[in-house]
């Protein structure tokens, strides 16, 4: 069993930055591919970024490529999402997810069927 707890969300002006963190319980963190997804009001949940087990490979949605960076620290059981040049359309609840399959995380449009999810953290970008 893996428990995920996100933090770091908040209100920021357009053009600003935020760093989200997702802390995982358990001793098998490095066995999981980690991903970030988001869901804006009235919209489906969507893929944002994913990172491989060791952190040597990362994947991004086109909408955030060049602005967001995903990273992980396996010693701290934590995955991060550094968000820069934020836009109002980035406003959403951001969720981290864990799964043993890279394809399941990075190839997923909505994160369907992933093993574990956090409770989400709200990010609001004002114009």
Short mmCIF file of N, CA, C and O in Angstrom, two decimals:
data_model
loop_
_atom_site.label_atom_id
_atom_site.label_comp_id
_atom_site.label_asym_id
_atom_site.label_seq_id
_atom_site.Cartn_x
_atom_site.Cartn_y
_atom_site.Cartn_z
N UNK A 1 0.84 -1.19 0.00
CA UNK A 1 0.00 0.00 0.00
C UNK A 1 0.88 1.25 0.00
O UNK A 1 1.85 1.33 0.75
N UNK A 2 0.54 2.20 -0.83
CA UNK A 2 1.27 3.47 -0.91
C UNK A 2 0.29 4.60 -0.67
O UNK A 2 -0.79 4.65 -1.27
N UNK A 3 0.66 5.49 0.22
CA UNK A 3 -0.14 6.69 0.44
C UNK A 3 0.60 7.89 -0.10
O UNK A 3 1.82 8.03 0.12
N UNK A 4 -0.11 8.75 -0.80
CA UNK A 4 0.47 9.93 -1.43
C UNK A 4 -0.16 11.18 -0.87
O UNK A 4 -1.40 11.28 -0.79
N UNK A 5 0.66 12.15 -0.50
CA UNK A 5 0.16 13.40 0.05
C UNK A 5 0.81 14.56 -0.68
O UNK A 5 2.03 14.75 -0.61
N UNK A 6 -0.02 15.33 -1.39
CA UNK A 6 0.47 16.49 -2.12
C UNK A 6 0.50 17.73 -1.23
O UNK A 6 -0.29 17.84 -0.29
N UNK A 7 1.37 18.65 -1.59
CA UNK A 7 1.43 19.95 -0.92
C UNK A 7 2.04 20.96 -1.87
O UNK A 7 2.60 20.59 -2.91
N UNK A 8 1.93 22.22 -1.49
CA UNK A 8 2.58 23.27 -2.27
C UNK A 8 1.67 24.09 -3.16
O UNK A 8 2.12 25.04 -3.80
N UNK A 9 0.41 23.71 -3.22
CA UNK A 9 -0.51 24.49 -4.05
C UNK A 9 -0.80 25.85 -3.44
O UNK A 9 -0.42 26.13 -2.30
N UNK A 10 -1.47 26.69 -4.20
CA UNK A 10 -1.82 28.00 -3.70
C UNK A 10 -2.25 28.93 -4.79
O UNK A 10 -2.53 28.49 -5.92
N UNK A 11 -2.31 30.20 -4.46
CA UNK A 11 -2.71 31.25 -5.40
C UNK A 11 -1.46 31.98 -5.87
O UNK A 11 -0.64 32.41 -5.05
N UNK A 12 -1.33 32.14 -7.17
CA UNK A 12 -0.17 32.82 -7.73
C UNK A 12 -0.62 33.65 -8.93
O UNK A 12 -1.60 33.30 -9.60
N UNK A 13 0.08 34.72 -9.19
CA UNK A 13 -0.24 35.54 -10.36
C UNK A 13 0.33 34.91 -11.62
O UNK A 13 1.32 34.15 -11.58
N UNK A 14 -0.29 35.21 -12.72
CA UNK A 14 0.20 34.73 -14.01
C UNK A 14 1.66 35.14 -14.19
O UNK A 14 2.05 36.26 -13.85
N UNK A 15 2.45 34.21 -14.69
CA UNK A 15 3.88 34.44 -14.84
C UNK A 15 4.70 33.98 -13.65
O UNK A 15 5.93 33.92 -13.73
N UNK A 16 4.02 33.65 -12.57
CA UNK A 16 4.72 33.23 -11.36
C UNK A 16 5.06 31.75 -11.37
O UNK A 16 4.86 31.05 -12.37
N UNK A 17 5.57 31.31 -10.22
CA UNK A 17 6.04 29.92 -10.09
C UNK A 17 5.50 29.31 -8.80
O UNK A 17 5.23 30.01 -7.82
N UNK A 18 5.38 27.99 -8.84
CA UNK A 18 5.04 27.20 -7.67
C UNK A 18 5.77 25.88 -7.77
O UNK A 18 6.01 25.39 -8.89
N UNK A 19 6.06 25.27 -6.63
CA UNK A 19 6.59 23.92 -6.63
C UNK A 19 5.67 23.03 -5.80
O UNK A 19 5.46 23.27 -4.61
N UNK A 20 5.16 22.02 -6.46
CA UNK A 20 4.34 21.03 -5.78
C UNK A 20 5.20 19.87 -5.33
O UNK A 20 6.18 19.52 -5.99
N UNK A 21 4.83 19.31 -4.20
CA UNK A 21 5.51 18.13 -3.68
C UNK A 21 4.48 17.03 -3.46
O UNK A 21 3.32 17.31 -3.15
N UNK A 22 4.93 15.82 -3.59
CA UNK A 22 4.09 14.66 -3.30
C UNK A 22 4.94 13.68 -2.51
O UNK A 22 5.89 13.10 -3.04
N UNK A 23 4.59 13.52 -1.24
CA UNK A 23 5.33 12.62 -0.36
C UNK A 23 4.63 11.26 -0.32
O UNK A 23 3.41 11.19 -0.15
N UNK A 24 5.42 10.22 -0.47
CA UNK A 24 4.88 8.86 -0.50
C UNK A 24 5.30 8.07 0.73
O UNK A 24 6.43 8.21 1.21
N UNK A 25 4.39 7.27 1.22
CA UNK A 25 4.72 6.38 2.32
C UNK A 25 5.27 5.08 1.76
O UNK A 25 5.18 4.80 0.57
N UNK A 26 5.85 4.28 2.61
CA UNK A 26 6.30 2.96 2.19
C UNK A 26 7.75 2.93 1.75
O UNK A 26 8.38 3.95 1.53
N UNK A 27 8.26 1.70 1.61
CA UNK A 27 9.66 1.51 1.30
C UNK A 27 9.92 1.23 -0.16
O UNK A 27 11.05 1.03 -0.57
N UNK A 28 8.85 1.23 -0.97
CA UNK A 28 9.00 0.80 -2.36
C UNK A 28 8.81 1.94 -3.33
O UNK A 28 8.46 1.72 -4.48
N UNK A 29 9.06 3.15 -2.90
CA UNK A 29 8.82 4.32 -3.74
C UNK A 29 9.56 4.20 -5.07
O UNK A 29 9.01 4.53 -6.12
N UNK A 30 10.79 3.74 -5.05
CA UNK A 30 11.57 3.66 -6.28
C UNK A 30 11.06 2.60 -7.25
O UNK A 30 11.53 2.51 -8.38
N UNK A 31 10.10 1.80 -6.81
CA UNK A 31 9.49 0.79 -7.69
C UNK A 31 8.35 1.36 -8.52
O UNK A 31 7.80 0.65 -9.37
N UNK A 32 8.00 2.61 -8.27
CA UNK A 32 6.85 3.21 -8.92
C UNK A 32 7.24 4.35 -9.84
O UNK A 32 8.07 5.19 -9.51
N UNK A 33 6.61 4.35 -10.98
CA UNK A 33 6.60 5.52 -11.85
C UNK A 33 5.65 6.53 -11.22
O UNK A 33 4.59 6.16 -10.70
N UNK A 34 6.05 7.78 -11.22
CA UNK A 34 5.22 8.82 -10.62
C UNK A 34 4.72 9.78 -11.68
O UNK A 34 5.43 10.09 -12.65
N UNK A 35 3.52 10.25 -11.48
CA UNK A 35 2.95 11.18 -12.44
C UNK A 35 2.17 12.28 -11.76
O UNK A 35 1.77 12.15 -10.60
N UNK A 36 2.00 13.36 -12.48
CA UNK A 36 1.13 14.45 -12.06
C UNK A 36 0.01 14.59 -13.08
O UNK A 36 0.26 14.56 -14.29
N UNK A 37 -1.18 14.76 -12.56
CA UNK A 37 -2.36 14.99 -13.37
C UNK A 37 -3.07 16.21 -12.80
O UNK A 37 -2.81 16.62 -11.67
N UNK A 38 -3.97 16.78 -13.57
CA UNK A 38 -4.73 17.92 -13.07
C UNK A 38 -6.16 17.87 -13.59
O UNK A 38 -6.42 17.29 -14.63
N UNK A 39 -7.02 18.50 -12.84
CA UNK A 39 -8.42 18.58 -13.25
C UNK A 39 -8.94 19.97 -12.95
O UNK A 39 -8.98 20.40 -11.79
N UNK A 40 -9.32 20.66 -14.02
CA UNK A 40 -9.91 21.98 -13.90
C UNK A 40 -11.42 21.84 -13.75
O UNK A 40 -12.00 20.83 -14.17
N UNK A 41 -12.09 22.84 -13.20
CA UNK A 41 -13.54 22.76 -13.02
C UNK A 41 -14.25 22.51 -14.34
O UNK A 41 -13.97 23.18 -15.35
N UNK A 42 -15.12 21.53 -14.35
CA UNK A 42 -15.90 21.23 -15.53
C UNK A 42 -15.15 20.49 -16.62
O UNK A 42 -15.70 20.28 -17.71
N UNK A 43 -13.91 20.12 -16.34
CA UNK A 43 -13.11 19.43 -17.36
C UNK A 43 -12.66 18.06 -16.86
O UNK A 43 -12.68 17.78 -15.66
N UNK A 44 -12.27 17.22 -17.80
CA UNK A 44 -11.75 15.93 -17.44
C UNK A 44 -10.35 16.06 -16.85
O UNK A 44 -9.62 17.01 -17.13
N UNK A 45 -10.00 15.09 -16.05
CA UNK A 45 -8.63 15.04 -15.55
C UNK A 45 -7.68 14.81 -16.72
O UNK A 45 -8.01 14.08 -17.66
N UNK A 46 -6.51 15.44 -16.67
CA UNK A 46 -5.57 15.30 -17.77
C UNK A 46 -4.15 15.08 -17.27
O UNK A 46 -3.77 15.53 -16.18
N UNK A 47 -3.39 14.40 -18.10
CA UNK A 47 -1.99 14.13 -17.82
C UNK A 47 -1.18 15.42 -17.86
O UNK A 47 -1.38 16.26 -18.75
N UNK A 48 -0.24 15.56 -16.92
CA UNK A 48 0.66 16.72 -16.91
C UNK A 48 2.10 16.28 -17.14
O UNK A 48 2.77 16.77 -18.04
N UNK A 49 2.58 15.35 -16.30
CA UNK A 49 3.98 14.94 -16.40
C UNK A 49 4.16 13.58 -15.73
O UNK A 49 3.37 13.21 -14.86
N UNK A 50 5.22 12.89 -16.14
CA UNK A 50 5.55 11.61 -15.53
C UNK A 50 7.06 11.47 -15.45
O UNK A 50 7.79 12.07 -16.25
N UNK A 51 7.50 10.66 -14.50
CA UNK A 51 8.94 10.44 -14.33
C UNK A 51 9.18 8.96 -14.04
O UNK A 51 8.41 8.32 -13.31
N UNK A 52 10.24 8.44 -14.63
CA UNK A 52 10.54 7.02 -14.49
C UNK A 52 11.02 6.68 -13.09
O UNK A 52 11.24 7.55 -12.25
N UNK A 53 11.19 5.40 -12.83
CA UNK A 53 11.52 4.91 -11.51
C UNK A 53 12.77 5.56 -10.93
O UNK A 53 12.79 5.95 -9.76
N UNK A 54 13.80 5.69 -11.74
CA UNK A 54 15.05 6.27 -11.24
C UNK A 54 15.15 7.77 -11.49
O UNK A 54 16.07 8.41 -11.00
N UNK A 55 14.22 8.28 -12.26
CA UNK A 55 14.25 9.70 -12.58
C UNK A 55 15.04 10.06 -13.81
O UNK A 55 15.23 11.24 -14.10
N UNK A 56 15.49 9.05 -14.57
CA UNK A 56 16.32 9.36 -15.73
C UNK A 56 15.51 9.69 -16.98
O UNK A 56 16.09 10.07 -18.01
N UNK A 57 14.22 9.54 -16.91
CA UNK A 57 13.37 9.87 -18.05
C UNK A 57 12.12 10.58 -17.56
O UNK A 57 11.54 10.20 -16.53
N UNK A 58 11.71 11.60 -18.30
CA UNK A 58 10.52 12.34 -17.94
C UNK A 58 9.69 12.65 -19.18
O UNK A 58 10.24 12.70 -20.29
N UNK A 59 8.43 12.87 -18.98
CA UNK A 59 7.49 13.06 -20.07
C UNK A 59 6.52 14.18 -19.68
O UNK A 59 6.16 14.29 -18.51
N UNK A 60 6.12 14.96 -20.68
CA UNK A 60 5.28 16.11 -20.39
C UNK A 60 4.14 16.24 -21.40
O UNK A 60 4.30 15.89 -22.57
N UNK A 61 3.05 16.79 -20.94
CA UNK A 61 2.00 17.20 -21.85
C UNK A 61 2.50 18.40 -22.64
O UNK A 61 3.29 19.21 -22.13
N UNK A 62 2.06 18.51 -23.88
CA UNK A 62 2.51 19.62 -24.72
C UNK A 62 2.18 20.98 -24.09
O UNK A 62 2.93 21.93 -24.24
N UNK A 63 1.08 21.03 -23.35
CA UNK A 63 0.64 22.30 -22.79
C UNK A 63 1.57 22.83 -21.69
O UNK A 63 1.52 24.02 -21.37
N UNK A 64 2.41 21.96 -21.12
CA UNK A 64 3.29 22.41 -20.03
C UNK A 64 4.77 22.25 -20.37
O UNK A 64 5.63 22.68 -19.59
N UNK A 65 5.05 21.67 -21.52
CA UNK A 65 6.44 21.43 -21.90
C UNK A 65 7.20 22.74 -21.96
O UNK A 65 6.74 23.73 -22.53
N UNK A 66 8.38 22.77 -21.34
CA UNK A 66 9.19 23.97 -21.30
C UNK A 66 8.88 24.89 -20.13
O UNK A 66 9.64 25.82 -19.85
N UNK A 67 7.76 24.64 -19.45
CA UNK A 67 7.39 25.48 -18.30
C UNK A 67 7.41 24.68 -16.98
O UNK A 67 7.69 25.25 -15.93
N UNK A 68 7.08 23.40 -17.05
CA UNK A 68 7.03 22.56 -15.87
C UNK A 68 8.18 21.56 -15.89
O UNK A 68 8.59 21.10 -16.96
N UNK A 69 8.66 21.21 -14.71
CA UNK A 69 9.71 20.20 -14.58
C UNK A 69 9.34 19.23 -13.47
O UNK A 69 9.09 19.66 -12.34
N UNK A 70 9.33 17.95 -13.81
CA UNK A 70 9.08 16.92 -12.80
C UNK A 70 10.41 16.33 -12.36
O UNK A 70 11.33 16.16 -13.18
N UNK A 71 10.51 16.06 -11.08
CA UNK A 71 11.73 15.45 -10.54
C UNK A 71 11.35 14.58 -9.35
O UNK A 71 10.22 14.66 -8.85
N UNK A 72 12.28 13.75 -8.93
CA UNK A 72 12.00 12.90 -7.77
C UNK A 72 13.26 12.72 -6.95
O UNK A 72 14.39 12.77 -7.48
N UNK A 73 13.05 12.48 -5.66
CA UNK A 73 14.14 12.18 -4.75
C UNK A 73 13.76 10.87 -4.07
O UNK A 73 12.94 10.86 -3.14
N UNK A 74 14.33 9.79 -4.52
CA UNK A 74 13.95 8.47 -3.98
C UNK A 74 14.38 8.30 -2.53
O UNK A 74 13.79 7.52 -1.79
N UNK A 75 15.40 9.02 -2.12
CA UNK A 75 15.83 8.94 -0.72
C UNK A 75 14.81 9.58 0.21
O UNK A 75 14.71 9.22 1.39
N UNK A 76 14.05 10.53 -0.33
CA UNK A 76 13.04 11.24 0.46
C UNK A 76 11.62 10.78 0.13
O UNK A 76 10.65 11.34 0.66
N UNK A 77 11.51 9.80 -0.77
CA UNK A 77 10.18 9.32 -1.17
C UNK A 77 9.28 10.46 -1.64
O UNK A 77 8.09 10.51 -1.30
N UNK A 78 9.83 11.35 -2.42
CA UNK A 78 9.09 12.54 -2.82
C UNK A 78 9.27 12.81 -4.32
O UNK A 78 10.37 12.66 -4.85
N UNK A 79 8.18 13.22 -4.94
CA UNK A 79 8.22 13.68 -6.32
C UNK A 79 7.79 15.15 -6.33
O UNK A 79 6.95 15.56 -5.53
N UNK A 80 8.38 15.92 -7.22
CA UNK A 80 8.13 17.35 -7.29
C UNK A 80 7.61 17.74 -8.67
O UNK A 80 7.89 17.07 -9.66
N UNK A 81 6.91 18.85 -8.69
CA UNK A 81 6.53 19.47 -9.96
C UNK A 81 6.82 20.95 -9.84
O UNK A 81 6.12 21.68 -9.13
N UNK A 82 7.89 21.37 -10.49
CA UNK A 82 8.24 22.79 -10.52
C UNK A 82 7.49 23.44 -11.67
O UNK A 82 7.65 23.03 -12.83
N UNK A 83 6.67 24.42 -11.35
CA UNK A 83 5.84 25.06 -12.36
C UNK A 83 6.27 26.52 -12.49
O UNK A 83 6.29 27.24 -11.49
N UNK A 84 6.59 26.92 -13.70
CA UNK A 84 7.03 28.28 -13.96
C UNK A 84 6.19 28.87 -15.09
O UNK A 84 5.51 28.15 -15.81
N UNK A 85 6.27 30.18 -15.22
CA UNK A 85 5.50 30.88 -16.27
C UNK A 85 4.05 30.44 -16.25
O UNK A 85 3.46 30.14 -17.30
N UNK A 86 3.48 30.43 -15.07
CA UNK A 86 2.12 29.92 -14.93
C UNK A 86 1.11 30.80 -15.65
O UNK A 86 1.27 32.03 -15.72
N UNK A 87 0.08 30.14 -16.16
CA UNK A 87 -0.98 30.81 -16.90
C UNK A 87 -2.31 30.54 -16.19
O UNK A 87 -2.46 29.52 -15.51
N UNK A 88 -3.29 31.41 -16.40
CA UNK A 88 -4.60 31.15 -15.79
C UNK A 88 -5.17 29.78 -16.15
O UNK A 88 -5.84 29.16 -15.34
N UNK A 89 -4.86 29.31 -17.36
CA UNK A 89 -5.37 27.99 -17.76
C UNK A 89 -4.69 26.84 -17.05
O UNK A 89 -5.09 25.68 -17.22
N UNK A 90 -3.68 27.11 -16.24
CA UNK A 90 -3.08 26.07 -15.41
C UNK A 90 -3.85 25.86 -14.11
O UNK A 90 -3.55 24.94 -13.34
N UNK A 91 -4.84 26.70 -13.87
CA UNK A 91 -5.66 26.58 -12.67
C UNK A 91 -6.37 25.23 -12.65
O UNK A 91 -7.07 24.87 -13.61
N UNK A 92 -6.17 24.49 -11.57
CA UNK A 92 -6.74 23.15 -11.47
C UNK A 92 -6.38 22.55 -10.11
O UNK A 92 -5.54 23.10 -9.39
N UNK A 93 -7.00 21.44 -9.81
CA UNK A 93 -6.53 20.60 -8.71
C UNK A 93 -5.49 19.66 -9.29
O UNK A 93 -5.75 18.99 -10.30
N UNK A 94 -4.32 19.63 -8.68
CA UNK A 94 -3.23 18.80 -9.16
C UNK A 94 -3.10 17.56 -8.27
O UNK A 94 -3.07 17.67 -7.04
N UNK A 95 -3.02 16.42 -8.93
CA UNK A 95 -2.93 15.14 -8.24
C UNK A 95 -1.65 14.43 -8.62
O UNK A 95 -1.24 14.44 -9.79
N UNK A 96 -1.03 13.79 -7.65
CA UNK A 96 0.05 12.88 -8.01
C UNK A 96 -0.48 11.45 -7.99
O UNK A 96 -1.45 11.14 -7.30
N UNK A 97 0.16 10.63 -8.79
CA UNK A 97 -0.25 9.25 -8.93
C UNK A 97 0.97 8.36 -9.03
O UNK A 97 2.03 8.80 -9.47
N UNK A 98 0.79 7.10 -8.64
CA UNK A 98 1.87 6.14 -8.70
C UNK A 98 1.39 4.86 -9.36
O UNK A 98 0.27 4.40 -9.13
N UNK A 99 2.25 4.29 -10.17
CA UNK A 99 1.95 3.02 -10.82
C UNK A 99 3.27 2.35 -11.17
O UNK A 99 4.26 3.03 -11.40
N UNK A 100 3.26 1.04 -11.27
CA UNK A 100 4.51 0.34 -11.60
C UNK A 100 4.82 0.40 -13.09
O UNK A 100 5.95 0.10 -13.50
N UNK A 101 3.85 0.77 -13.89
CA UNK A 101 4.02 0.76 -15.35
C UNK A 101 4.25 2.16 -15.91
O UNK A 101 3.42 3.06 -15.73
N UNK A 102 5.37 2.36 -16.60
CA UNK A 102 5.65 3.64 -17.22
C UNK A 102 4.62 3.95 -18.30
O UNK A 102 4.14 5.08 -18.41
N UNK A 103 4.25 2.95 -19.05
CA UNK A 103 3.27 3.15 -20.11
C UNK A 103 1.93 3.58 -19.53
O UNK A 103 1.25 4.45 -20.09
N UNK A 104 1.56 3.01 -18.41
CA UNK A 104 0.27 3.33 -17.81
C UNK A 104 0.21 4.79 -17.37
O UNK A 104 -0.83 5.42 -17.45
N UNK A 105 1.33 5.31 -16.90
CA UNK A 105 1.33 6.69 -16.42
C UNK A 105 1.55 7.67 -17.58
O UNK A 105 0.75 8.56 -17.83
N UNK A 106 2.64 7.49 -18.28
CA UNK A 106 3.02 8.44 -19.34
C UNK A 106 2.11 8.34 -20.55
O UNK A 106 1.99 9.31 -21.30
N UNK A 107 1.51 7.17 -20.74
CA UNK A 107 0.64 6.99 -21.90
C UNK A 107 -0.82 7.22 -21.60
O UNK A 107 -1.68 6.98 -22.45
N UNK A 108 -1.12 7.70 -20.43
CA UNK A 108 -2.51 7.85 -20.01
C UNK A 108 -2.98 9.29 -20.20
O UNK A 108 -2.31 10.22 -19.78
N UNK A 109 -4.13 9.46 -20.77
CA UNK A 109 -4.66 10.82 -20.95
C UNK A 109 -5.36 11.31 -19.69
O UNK A 109 -5.33 12.50 -19.39
N UNK A 110 -5.96 10.39 -18.95
CA UNK A 110 -6.72 10.78 -17.76
C UNK A 110 -6.28 10.05 -16.50
O UNK A 110 -6.84 10.28 -15.44
N UNK A 111 -5.30 9.17 -16.61
CA UNK A 111 -4.83 8.45 -15.43
C UNK A 111 -5.72 7.30 -15.01
O UNK A 111 -5.66 6.83 -13.88
N UNK A 112 -6.52 6.81 -15.93
CA UNK A 112 -7.44 5.74 -15.57
C UNK A 112 -6.67 4.48 -15.19
O UNK A 112 -5.70 4.09 -15.83
N UNK A 113 -7.10 3.86 -14.10
CA UNK A 113 -6.54 2.59 -13.68
C UNK A 113 -5.22 2.65 -12.95
O UNK A 113 -4.65 1.59 -12.64
N UNK A 114 -4.69 3.82 -12.64
CA UNK A 114 -3.41 3.88 -11.93
C UNK A 114 -3.58 3.39 -10.49
O UNK A 114 -4.64 3.53 -9.90
N UNK A 115 -2.49 2.88 -9.96
CA UNK A 115 -2.57 2.18 -8.68
C UNK A 115 -2.94 3.08 -7.50
O UNK A 115 -3.79 2.73 -6.68
N UNK A 116 -2.27 4.21 -7.37
CA UNK A 116 -2.46 5.05 -6.19
C UNK A 116 -2.57 6.52 -6.57
O UNK A 116 -1.93 6.98 -7.53
N UNK A 117 -3.37 7.23 -5.78
CA UNK A 117 -3.59 8.66 -6.00
C UNK A 117 -3.50 9.42 -4.69
O UNK A 117 -3.85 8.89 -3.63
N UNK A 118 -3.05 10.67 -4.79
CA UNK A 118 -3.13 11.56 -3.66
C UNK A 118 -4.48 12.25 -3.63
O UNK A 118 -5.33 12.04 -4.51
N UNK A 119 -4.64 13.11 -2.65
CA UNK A 119 -5.94 13.77 -2.47
C UNK A 119 -6.06 15.05 -3.31
O UNK A 119 -7.15 15.60 -3.45
N UNK A 120 -4.94 15.53 -3.82
CA UNK A 120 -4.96 16.71 -4.67
C UNK A 120 -4.60 17.98 -3.93
O UNK A 120 -4.80 18.10 -2.72
N UNK A 121 -4.07 18.94 -4.66
CA UNK A 121 -3.76 20.26 -4.12
C UNK A 121 -4.18 21.30 -5.14
O UNK A 121 -3.95 21.14 -6.35
N UNK A 122 -4.84 22.36 -4.67
CA UNK A 122 -5.40 23.37 -5.57
C UNK A 122 -4.32 24.36 -6.00
O UNK A 122 -3.58 24.89 -5.16
N UNK A 123 -4.26 24.60 -7.29
CA UNK A 123 -3.42 25.66 -7.85
C UNK A 123 -4.32 26.64 -8.57
O UNK A 123 -5.10 26.24 -9.45
N UNK A 124 -4.24 27.89 -8.19
CA UNK A 124 -5.04 28.94 -8.81
C UNK A 124 -4.11 30.01 -9.34
O UNK A 124 -3.30 30.56 -8.59
N UNK A 125 -4.22 30.30 -10.63
CA UNK A 125 -3.39 31.31 -11.27
C UNK A 125 -4.28 32.47 -11.68
O UNK A 125 -5.20 32.29 -12.49
N UNK A 126 -4.02 33.62 -11.12
CA UNK A 126 -4.83 34.80 -11.42
C UNK A 126 -4.21 35.59 -12.57
O UNK A 126 -2.99 35.64 -12.72
N UNK A 127 -5.08 36.21 -13.34
CA UNK A 127 -4.60 36.97 -14.51
C UNK A 127 -4.29 38.42 -14.14
O UNK A 127 -4.58 38.88 -13.06
#
